[in-house]
XYZ file of N, CA and C in Angstrom:
228
model
N -2.905 -75.593 145.625
C -3.552 -75.526 144.541
C -5.413 -74.538 143.982
N -6.623 -76.253 144.453
C -7.390 -75.468 144.066
C -7.632 -73.373 144.663
N -7.284 -73.990 146.499
C -7.681 -72.395 146.771
C -6.736 -71.363 145.559
N -5.972 -71.119 145.041
C -5.130 -70.030 143.333
C -6.435 -69.738 142.415
N -6.854 -71.113 142.142
C -7.954 -70.946 141.616
C -8.803 -70.277 141.610
N -9.146 -71.013 142.887
C -11.141 -70.225 143.112
C -10.109 -68.499 143.059
N -9.039 -68.056 143.272
C -8.897 -67.067 143.957
C -8.669 -66.050 142.475
N -8.439 -66.880 142.093
C -7.937 -66.013 140.535
C -9.051 -65.900 139.370
N -10.615 -67.315 140.194
C -11.827 -67.193 139.371
C -12.393 -65.361 139.937
N -12.337 -65.998 141.219
C -12.515 -64.538 141.705
C -11.937 -63.416 141.508
N -11.030 -62.697 141.483
C -10.669 -61.817 140.549
C -11.327 -61.498 139.370
N -11.447 -62.434 138.125
C -11.593 -61.632 137.392
C -13.056 -62.066 137.386
N -13.764 -62.306 138.020
C -15.433 -62.133 138.230
C -15.719 -60.750 138.181
N -14.394 -59.615 139.976
C -14.635 -59.229 139.832
C -14.153 -57.770 139.181
N -13.416 -58.241 138.325
C -12.474 -57.365 136.469
C -14.144 -57.591 135.859
N -14.802 -58.839 135.633
C -15.610 -58.490 134.596
C -16.651 -57.480 135.235
N -17.398 -57.899 136.033
C -18.479 -56.940 138.142
C -17.452 -55.250 136.880
N -17.243 -54.727 137.487
C -16.141 -53.659 137.601
C -16.582 -53.544 136.118
N -15.971 -53.752 134.995
C -16.400 -53.534 133.383
C -17.221 -52.845 133.110
N -18.394 -54.364 133.088
C -19.791 -54.042 133.149
C -20.152 -52.613 133.710
N -19.889 -52.597 135.175
C -20.963 -51.454 136.214
C -20.503 -50.160 135.575
N -18.945 -50.235 135.039
C -18.229 -48.951 134.201
C -18.636 -49.126 133.063
N -19.676 -49.866 132.390
C -19.904 -49.646 131.049
C -21.689 -48.587 131.667
N -22.344 -48.629 132.624
C -22.867 -48.362 132.950
C -23.261 -46.989 133.449
N -21.517 -46.618 133.907
C -21.423 -45.287 134.217
C -21.459 -44.417 133.106
N -20.382 -45.330 132.464
C -20.260 -44.397 131.080
C -21.512 -44.207 130.361
N -22.469 -44.537 130.045
C -23.922 -44.517 129.480
C -23.526 -43.339 130.646
N -23.810 -43.006 131.933
C -24.273 -42.291 132.842
C -23.942 -40.750 132.007
N -22.338 -41.156 131.747
C -21.821 -39.603 131.940
C -20.852 -39.373 133.322
N -20.832 -40.523 134.550
C -20.217 -40.465 135.656
C -19.839 -41.134 136.281
N -18.343 -41.099 135.065
C -17.368 -42.031 135.434
C -16.070 -40.621 135.767
N -15.463 -42.060 136.760
C -14.569 -41.015 136.732
C -13.218 -42.094 136.506
N -12.825 -41.951 135.742
C -11.320 -42.810 135.117
C -10.565 -43.364 134.986
N -9.746 -41.747 136.359
C -8.655 -42.413 136.893
C -8.985 -43.470 137.525
N -9.464 -43.205 138.973
C -10.624 -44.182 139.476
C -10.729 -45.917 139.058
N -11.345 -45.748 138.233
C -11.623 -46.918 138.194
C -10.184 -48.046 137.315
N -9.468 -47.233 136.338
C -8.245 -46.649 135.919
C -7.104 -48.014 136.961
N -7.084 -47.132 137.941
C -5.973 -47.880 139.551
C -6.811 -49.141 139.815
N -8.514 -49.425 139.828
C -8.819 -50.375 140.379
C -8.375 -51.578 139.425
N -8.729 -51.185 138.161
C -8.757 -52.347 137.001
C -7.354 -52.515 137.612
N -5.831 -51.712 138.043
C -5.122 -52.107 137.810
C -4.705 -52.529 138.665
N -5.296 -52.121 140.570
C -5.187 -52.823 141.192
C -5.059 -54.691 141.057
N -6.551 -54.737 140.747
C -7.306 -56.226 140.488
C -5.851 -56.207 139.581
N -5.796 -55.829 138.253
C -4.610 -56.776 137.529
C -3.457 -57.161 138.739
N -3.099 -56.349 138.614
C -1.757 -56.528 140.571
C -2.545 -57.850 140.727
N -3.348 -57.508 141.880
C -2.974 -59.129 142.375
C -3.894 -59.790 141.651
N -3.722 -60.545 140.385
C -4.011 -60.941 139.665
C -2.797 -61.985 139.393
N -1.855 -61.199 138.954
C -0.067 -61.427 138.304
C 0.569 -61.994 140.329
N 0.055 -61.264 141.219
C 0.695 -62.035 142.093
C -0.180 -63.236 142.261
N -0.734 -63.239 141.976
C -0.778 -65.175 142.830
C -0.309 -66.084 141.708
N -0.484 -64.699 140.205
C -0.535 -66.127 138.841
C 1.520 -66.254 139.188
N 2.482 -65.657 139.921
C 3.853 -65.680 140.039
C 4.141 -66.811 141.375
N 2.898 -66.766 142.705
C 3.420 -67.509 143.817
C 2.656 -68.536 142.562
N 2.051 -69.024 142.417
C 0.791 -70.677 141.843
C 2.615 -71.023 140.919
N 3.154 -70.034 140.760
C 4.531 -70.811 139.594
C 5.424 -72.144 139.884
N 6.333 -71.353 141.470
C 6.450 -72.519 141.607
C 6.714 -73.860 142.212
N 4.913 -73.524 142.139
C 3.522 -74.787 142.311
C 3.591 -75.915 141.764
N 3.177 -75.525 140.809
C 3.191 -75.495 140.000
C 4.429 -76.019 139.085
N 5.299 -76.309 138.856
C 6.636 -76.115 138.549
C 6.623 -77.937 139.526
N 6.717 -77.422 140.994
C 6.824 -78.467 142.130
C 6.416 -79.887 141.885
N 4.376 -79.343 141.219
C 3.303 -80.532 140.633
C 4.351 -81.570 139.722
N 4.754 -80.529 138.840
C 5.005 -81.436 137.084
C 6.371 -82.303 137.804
N 7.075 -81.415 138.568
C 8.628 -82.499 139.027
C 8.277 -83.752 139.803
N 7.539 -83.480 139.993
C 6.352 -84.889 141.664
C 6.436 -85.839 140.030
N 5.517 -85.117 138.968
C 5.200 -85.675 138.063
C 5.393 -86.148 137.223
N 6.267 -85.824 136.878
C 8.089 -86.472 136.334
C 8.369 -87.753 137.305
N 9.204 -87.430 138.409
C 10.248 -88.808 139.290
C 8.478 -89.608 139.348
N 7.440 -89.404 139.992
C 6.785 -90.838 139.738
C 6.355 -90.922 138.205
N 6.346 -91.177 136.891
C 6.255 -91.766 136.354
C 7.602 -92.330 135.781
N 8.704 -91.629 135.712
C 9.809 -92.418 136.034
C 10.133 -93.850 137.193
N 9.730 -93.018 138.189
C 9.866 -94.544 138.900
C 8.942 -95.522 138.461
N 7.872 -95.875 137.677
C 6.724 -96.878 137.193
C 7.047 -97.212 136.508
N 7.809 -96.568 135.496
C 9.242 -97.051 134.359
C 9.713 -97.592 134.382
N 10.536 -97.573 135.359
C 11.803 -98.171 136.640
C 11.291 -99.918 136.904
N 9.634 -99.150 138.100
C 9.838 -100.597 138.350
C 9.170 -102.061 137.396
N 8.360 -101.928 136.561
C 8.387 -102.290 135.468
C 9.447 -103.109 134.244
């Protein structure tokens, strides 16, 4: 789970870095919009894929937490 959030943070940092780079390139009027859009879309697709992979893990963790809390209540 920690790896997912670490990768997600890295992807966000890459997107932010690329956005900053794109601003600098636009200022110099040397941007290739098609390439920039393609790169950003690919990064977003990767981010979405990682998020979708994490959803079952998060649901399972929440389910385990509920089971544990119910067991604790029964024991008391």
